[in-house]
Short mmCIF file of C-alpha atoms and ligand atoms in Angstrom, two decimals:
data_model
loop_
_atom_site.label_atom_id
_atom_site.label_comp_id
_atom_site.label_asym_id
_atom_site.label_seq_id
_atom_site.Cartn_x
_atom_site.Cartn_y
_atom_site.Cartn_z
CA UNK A 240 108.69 183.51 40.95
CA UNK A 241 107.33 183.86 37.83
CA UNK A 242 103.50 182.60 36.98
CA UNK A 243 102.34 179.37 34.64
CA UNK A 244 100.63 180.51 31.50
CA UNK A 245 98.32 177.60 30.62
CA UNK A 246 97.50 177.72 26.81
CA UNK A 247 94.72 174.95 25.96
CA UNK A 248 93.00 173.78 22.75
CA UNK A 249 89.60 173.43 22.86
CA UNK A 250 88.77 171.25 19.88
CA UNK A 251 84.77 170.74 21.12
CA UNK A 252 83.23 168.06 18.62
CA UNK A 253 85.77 169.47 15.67
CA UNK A 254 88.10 167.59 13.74
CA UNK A 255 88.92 164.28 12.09
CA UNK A 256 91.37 162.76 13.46
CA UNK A 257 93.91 162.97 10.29
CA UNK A 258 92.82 166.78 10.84
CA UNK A 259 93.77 166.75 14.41
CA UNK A 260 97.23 164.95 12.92
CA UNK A 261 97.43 167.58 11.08
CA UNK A 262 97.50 170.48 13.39
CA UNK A 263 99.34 168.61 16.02
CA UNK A 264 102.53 168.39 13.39
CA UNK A 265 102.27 171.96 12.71
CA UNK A 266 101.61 173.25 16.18
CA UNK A 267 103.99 170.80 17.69
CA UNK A 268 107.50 171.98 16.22
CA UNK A 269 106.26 175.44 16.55
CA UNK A 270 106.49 175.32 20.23
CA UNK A 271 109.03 176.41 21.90
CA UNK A 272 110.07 174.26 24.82
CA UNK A 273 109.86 176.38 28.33
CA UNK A 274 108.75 174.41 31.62
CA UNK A 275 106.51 177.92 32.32
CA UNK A 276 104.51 177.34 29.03
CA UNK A 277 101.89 174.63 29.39
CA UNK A 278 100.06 173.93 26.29
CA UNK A 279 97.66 171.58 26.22
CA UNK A 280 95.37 170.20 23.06
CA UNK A 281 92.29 168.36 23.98
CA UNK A 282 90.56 166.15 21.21
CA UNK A 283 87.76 164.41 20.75
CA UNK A 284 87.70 161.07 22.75
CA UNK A 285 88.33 159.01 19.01
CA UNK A 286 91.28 161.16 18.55
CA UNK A 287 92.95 161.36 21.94
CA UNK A 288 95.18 157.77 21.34
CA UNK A 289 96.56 158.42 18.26
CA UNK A 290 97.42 162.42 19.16
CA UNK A 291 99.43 160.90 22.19
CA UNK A 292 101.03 158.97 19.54
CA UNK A 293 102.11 161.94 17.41
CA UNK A 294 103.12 163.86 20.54
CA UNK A 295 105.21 161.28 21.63
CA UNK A 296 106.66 160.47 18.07
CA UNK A 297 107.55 164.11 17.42
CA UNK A 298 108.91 164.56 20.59
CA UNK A 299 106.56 168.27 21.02
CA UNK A 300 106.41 170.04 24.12
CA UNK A 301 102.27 169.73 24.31
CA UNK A 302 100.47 167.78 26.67
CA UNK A 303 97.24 166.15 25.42
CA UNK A 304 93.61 166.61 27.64
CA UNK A 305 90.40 165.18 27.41
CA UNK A 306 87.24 167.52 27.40
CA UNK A 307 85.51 165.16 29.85
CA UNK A 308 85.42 162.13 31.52
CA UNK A 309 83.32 158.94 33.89
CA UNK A 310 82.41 160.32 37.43
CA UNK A 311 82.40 156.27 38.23
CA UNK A 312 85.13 154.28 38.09
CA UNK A 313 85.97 150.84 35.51
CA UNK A 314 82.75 149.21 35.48
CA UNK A 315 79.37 148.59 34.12
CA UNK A 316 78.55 152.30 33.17
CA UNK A 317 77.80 151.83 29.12
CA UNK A 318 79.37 154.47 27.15
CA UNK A 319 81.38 156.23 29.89
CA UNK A 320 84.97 157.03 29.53
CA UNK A 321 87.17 156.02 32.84
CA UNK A 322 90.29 158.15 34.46
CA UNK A 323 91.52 155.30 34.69
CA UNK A 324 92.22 153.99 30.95
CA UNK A 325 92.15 157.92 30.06
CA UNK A 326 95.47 158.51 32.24
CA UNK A 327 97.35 156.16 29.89
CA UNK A 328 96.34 158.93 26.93
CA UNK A 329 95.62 162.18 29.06
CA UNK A 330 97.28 164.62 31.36
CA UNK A 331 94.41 166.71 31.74
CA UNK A 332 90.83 166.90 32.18
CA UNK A 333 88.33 169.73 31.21
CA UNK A 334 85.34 169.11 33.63
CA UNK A 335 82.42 171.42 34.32
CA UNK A 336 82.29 173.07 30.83
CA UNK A 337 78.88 175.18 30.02
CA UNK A 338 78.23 173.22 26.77
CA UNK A 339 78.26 169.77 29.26
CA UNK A 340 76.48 171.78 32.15
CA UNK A 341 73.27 173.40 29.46
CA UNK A 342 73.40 170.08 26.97
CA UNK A 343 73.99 167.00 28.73
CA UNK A 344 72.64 168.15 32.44
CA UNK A 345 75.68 167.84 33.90
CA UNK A 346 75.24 169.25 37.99
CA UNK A 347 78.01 170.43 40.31
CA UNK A 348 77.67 167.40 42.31
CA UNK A 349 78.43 164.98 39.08
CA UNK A 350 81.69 167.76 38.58
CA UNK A 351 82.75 166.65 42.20
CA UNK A 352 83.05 162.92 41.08
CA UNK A 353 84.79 164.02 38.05
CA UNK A 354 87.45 165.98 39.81
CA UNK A 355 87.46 162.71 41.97
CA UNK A 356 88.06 160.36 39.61
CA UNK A 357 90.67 162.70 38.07
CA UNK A 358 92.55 163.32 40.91
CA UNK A 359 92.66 159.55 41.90
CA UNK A 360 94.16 159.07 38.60
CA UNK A 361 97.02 161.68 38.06
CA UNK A 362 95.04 163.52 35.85
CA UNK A 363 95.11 167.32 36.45
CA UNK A 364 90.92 168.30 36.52
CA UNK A 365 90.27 171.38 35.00
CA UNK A 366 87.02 172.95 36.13
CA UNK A 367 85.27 175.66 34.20
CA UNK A 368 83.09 178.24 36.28
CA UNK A 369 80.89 180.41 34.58
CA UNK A 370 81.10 183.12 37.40
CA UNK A 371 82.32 183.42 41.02
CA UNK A 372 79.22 181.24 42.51
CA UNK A 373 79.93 177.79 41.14
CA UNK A 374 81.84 175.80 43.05
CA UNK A 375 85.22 174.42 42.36
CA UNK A 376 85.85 170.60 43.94
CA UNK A 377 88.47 170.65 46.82
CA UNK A 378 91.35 169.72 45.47
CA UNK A 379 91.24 170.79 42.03
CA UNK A 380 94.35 173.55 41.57
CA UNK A 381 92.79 174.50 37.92
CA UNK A 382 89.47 176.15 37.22
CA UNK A 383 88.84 178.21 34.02
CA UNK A 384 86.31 181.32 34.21
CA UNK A 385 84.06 180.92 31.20
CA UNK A 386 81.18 183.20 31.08
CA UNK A 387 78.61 181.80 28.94
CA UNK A 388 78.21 185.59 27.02
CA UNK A 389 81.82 184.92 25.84
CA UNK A 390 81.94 181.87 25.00
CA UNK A 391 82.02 181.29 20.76
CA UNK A 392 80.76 184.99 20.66
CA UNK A 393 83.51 187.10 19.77
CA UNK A 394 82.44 189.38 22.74
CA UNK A 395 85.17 188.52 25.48
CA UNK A 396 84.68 189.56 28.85
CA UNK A 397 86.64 192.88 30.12
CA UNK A 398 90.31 192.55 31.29
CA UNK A 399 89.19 194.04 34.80
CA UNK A 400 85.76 191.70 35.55
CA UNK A 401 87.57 188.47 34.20
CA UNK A 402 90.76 189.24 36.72
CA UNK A 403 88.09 190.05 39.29
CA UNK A 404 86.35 187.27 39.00
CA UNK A 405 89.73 185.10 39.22
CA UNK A 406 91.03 186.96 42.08
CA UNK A 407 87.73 186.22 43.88
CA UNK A 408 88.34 182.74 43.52
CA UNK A 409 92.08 182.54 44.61
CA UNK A 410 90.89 184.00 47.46
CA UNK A 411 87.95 181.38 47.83
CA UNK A 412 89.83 178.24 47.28
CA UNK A 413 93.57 179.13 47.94
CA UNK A 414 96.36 177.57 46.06
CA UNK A 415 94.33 177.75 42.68
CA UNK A 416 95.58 178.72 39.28
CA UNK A 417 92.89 180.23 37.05
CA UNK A 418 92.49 180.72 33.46
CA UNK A 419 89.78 182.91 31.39
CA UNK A 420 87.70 181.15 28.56
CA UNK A 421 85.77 183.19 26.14
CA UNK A 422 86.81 184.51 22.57
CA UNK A 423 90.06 184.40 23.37
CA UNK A 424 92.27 184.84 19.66
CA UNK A 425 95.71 186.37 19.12
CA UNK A 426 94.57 189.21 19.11
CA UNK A 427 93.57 189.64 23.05
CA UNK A 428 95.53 187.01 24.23
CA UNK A 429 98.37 189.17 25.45
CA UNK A 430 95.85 191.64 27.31
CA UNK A 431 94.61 188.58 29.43
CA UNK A 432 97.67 187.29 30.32
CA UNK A 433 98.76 190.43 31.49
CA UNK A 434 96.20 190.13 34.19
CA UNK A 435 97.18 189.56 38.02
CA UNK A 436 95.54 187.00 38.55
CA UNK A 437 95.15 185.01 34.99
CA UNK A 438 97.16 181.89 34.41
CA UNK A 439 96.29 181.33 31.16
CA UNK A 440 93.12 180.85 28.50
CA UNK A 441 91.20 178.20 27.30
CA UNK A 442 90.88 178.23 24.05
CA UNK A 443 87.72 177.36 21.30
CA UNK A 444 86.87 178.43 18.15
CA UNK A 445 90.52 180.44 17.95
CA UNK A 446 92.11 177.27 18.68
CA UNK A 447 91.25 175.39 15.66
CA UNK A 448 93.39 176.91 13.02
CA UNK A 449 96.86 176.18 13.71
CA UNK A 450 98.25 179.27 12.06
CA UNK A 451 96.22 181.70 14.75
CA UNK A 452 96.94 179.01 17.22
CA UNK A 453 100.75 179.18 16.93
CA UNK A 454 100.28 183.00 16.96
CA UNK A 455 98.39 183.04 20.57
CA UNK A 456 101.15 180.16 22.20
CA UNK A 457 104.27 182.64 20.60
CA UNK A 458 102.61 185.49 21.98
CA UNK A 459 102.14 183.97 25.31
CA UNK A 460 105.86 182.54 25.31
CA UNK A 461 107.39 186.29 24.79
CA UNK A 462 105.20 186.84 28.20
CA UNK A 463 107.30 184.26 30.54
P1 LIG B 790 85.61 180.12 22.39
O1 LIG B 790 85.29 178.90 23.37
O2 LIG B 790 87.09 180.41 22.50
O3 LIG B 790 85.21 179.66 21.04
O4 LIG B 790 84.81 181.29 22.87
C1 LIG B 790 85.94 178.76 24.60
C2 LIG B 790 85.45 177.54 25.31
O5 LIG B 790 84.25 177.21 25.20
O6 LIG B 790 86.23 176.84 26.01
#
């Protein structure tokens, strides 16, 4: 059987949301539709309801993520965002990633709740690693390896440590798909995919441009 390639978008703290509009028309009747392609774009919180609306509107074969969420539940937790009002907008999840872990002291054990919450709420949890030693949650079938060297650098990690390093954690955690994070652009995007034991990239700074984004999910689609 032939493997997922994930493709996500990245967007960090980018983009207006008429910007976001923007890209999601272009992007989103450049896709081709293929149930082996899973591209993802995850906004900013402010712009997650109305990209669900576009997406739904235009019909486009993306699915829309958030790039966190609440390890508690509905409640009195001021300025948290819940899974469960975010699985009316989201699919998907980014949890774990450096820029939380270094910036807003984010710990493995708070991941665990996130991947909790997620997983209580049909949203798929997407944990980023920055090597083989962090833990992913039990339960959570996505994790993204994101060394922090990579990441916004334009110095990707090699082909052979980054399918290493995702091999190492198949074999940790079992039925685990596992994407590589890290100045990924059209350019190198075919290389990764090629690997083994890559699923897919997660996408940042290359993802903001539609153009070089449409390039990276085409190239990706000639790969399934
Ligand atoms: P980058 O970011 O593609 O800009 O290196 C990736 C990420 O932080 O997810």
């Amino acid at each position: 059987m032939k493997k997922n390639i994930w493709i996500i978008a990245n967007w960090k703290s980018n983009k207006t949301i008429a910007e976001g509009l923007d890209w999601i028309s272009q992007v989103g009747s450049q896709i081709s539709k293929n149930d082996q392609l899973k591209v993802v774009v995850c906004p900013t919180f402010s712009a997650l309801s109305e990209a669900k609306k576009a997406v739904t509107v235009g019909n486009f074969p993306l699915m829309i993520g958030s790039q966190d969420l609440s390890p508690f539940g509905i409640g009195a937790y001021t300025g948290e965002e819940p899974a469960q009002v975010l699985s009316q907008l989201v699919d998907l999840a980014i949890l774990g990633h450096s820029e939380r872990r270094q910036n807003f002291g984010e710990t493995d054990e708070m991941v665990a709740k996130k991947v909790g919450q997620a997983l209580a709420n049909n949203i798929t949890p997407l944990v980023c690693v920055q090597d083989g030693q962090t833990p992913v949650p039990q339960g959570c079938p996505l994790a993204a390896y994101e060394p922090i060297f990579a990441i916004g650098t334009g110095n990707p990690d090699t082909l052979e440590n980054a399918n290493n390093v995702a091999a190492k954690l198949k074999q940790s955690y079992g039925d685990l798909e596992v994407l590589y994070g890290g100045s990924v652009t059209s350019d190198n995007v075919e290389s990764f995919i090629a690997q083994e034991n890559i699923n897919g990239v997660l996408v940042g700074g290359a993802s903001l441009e539609a153009e070089e984004f449409i390039k990276i999910c085409k190239i990706a689609g000639e790969k399934i």
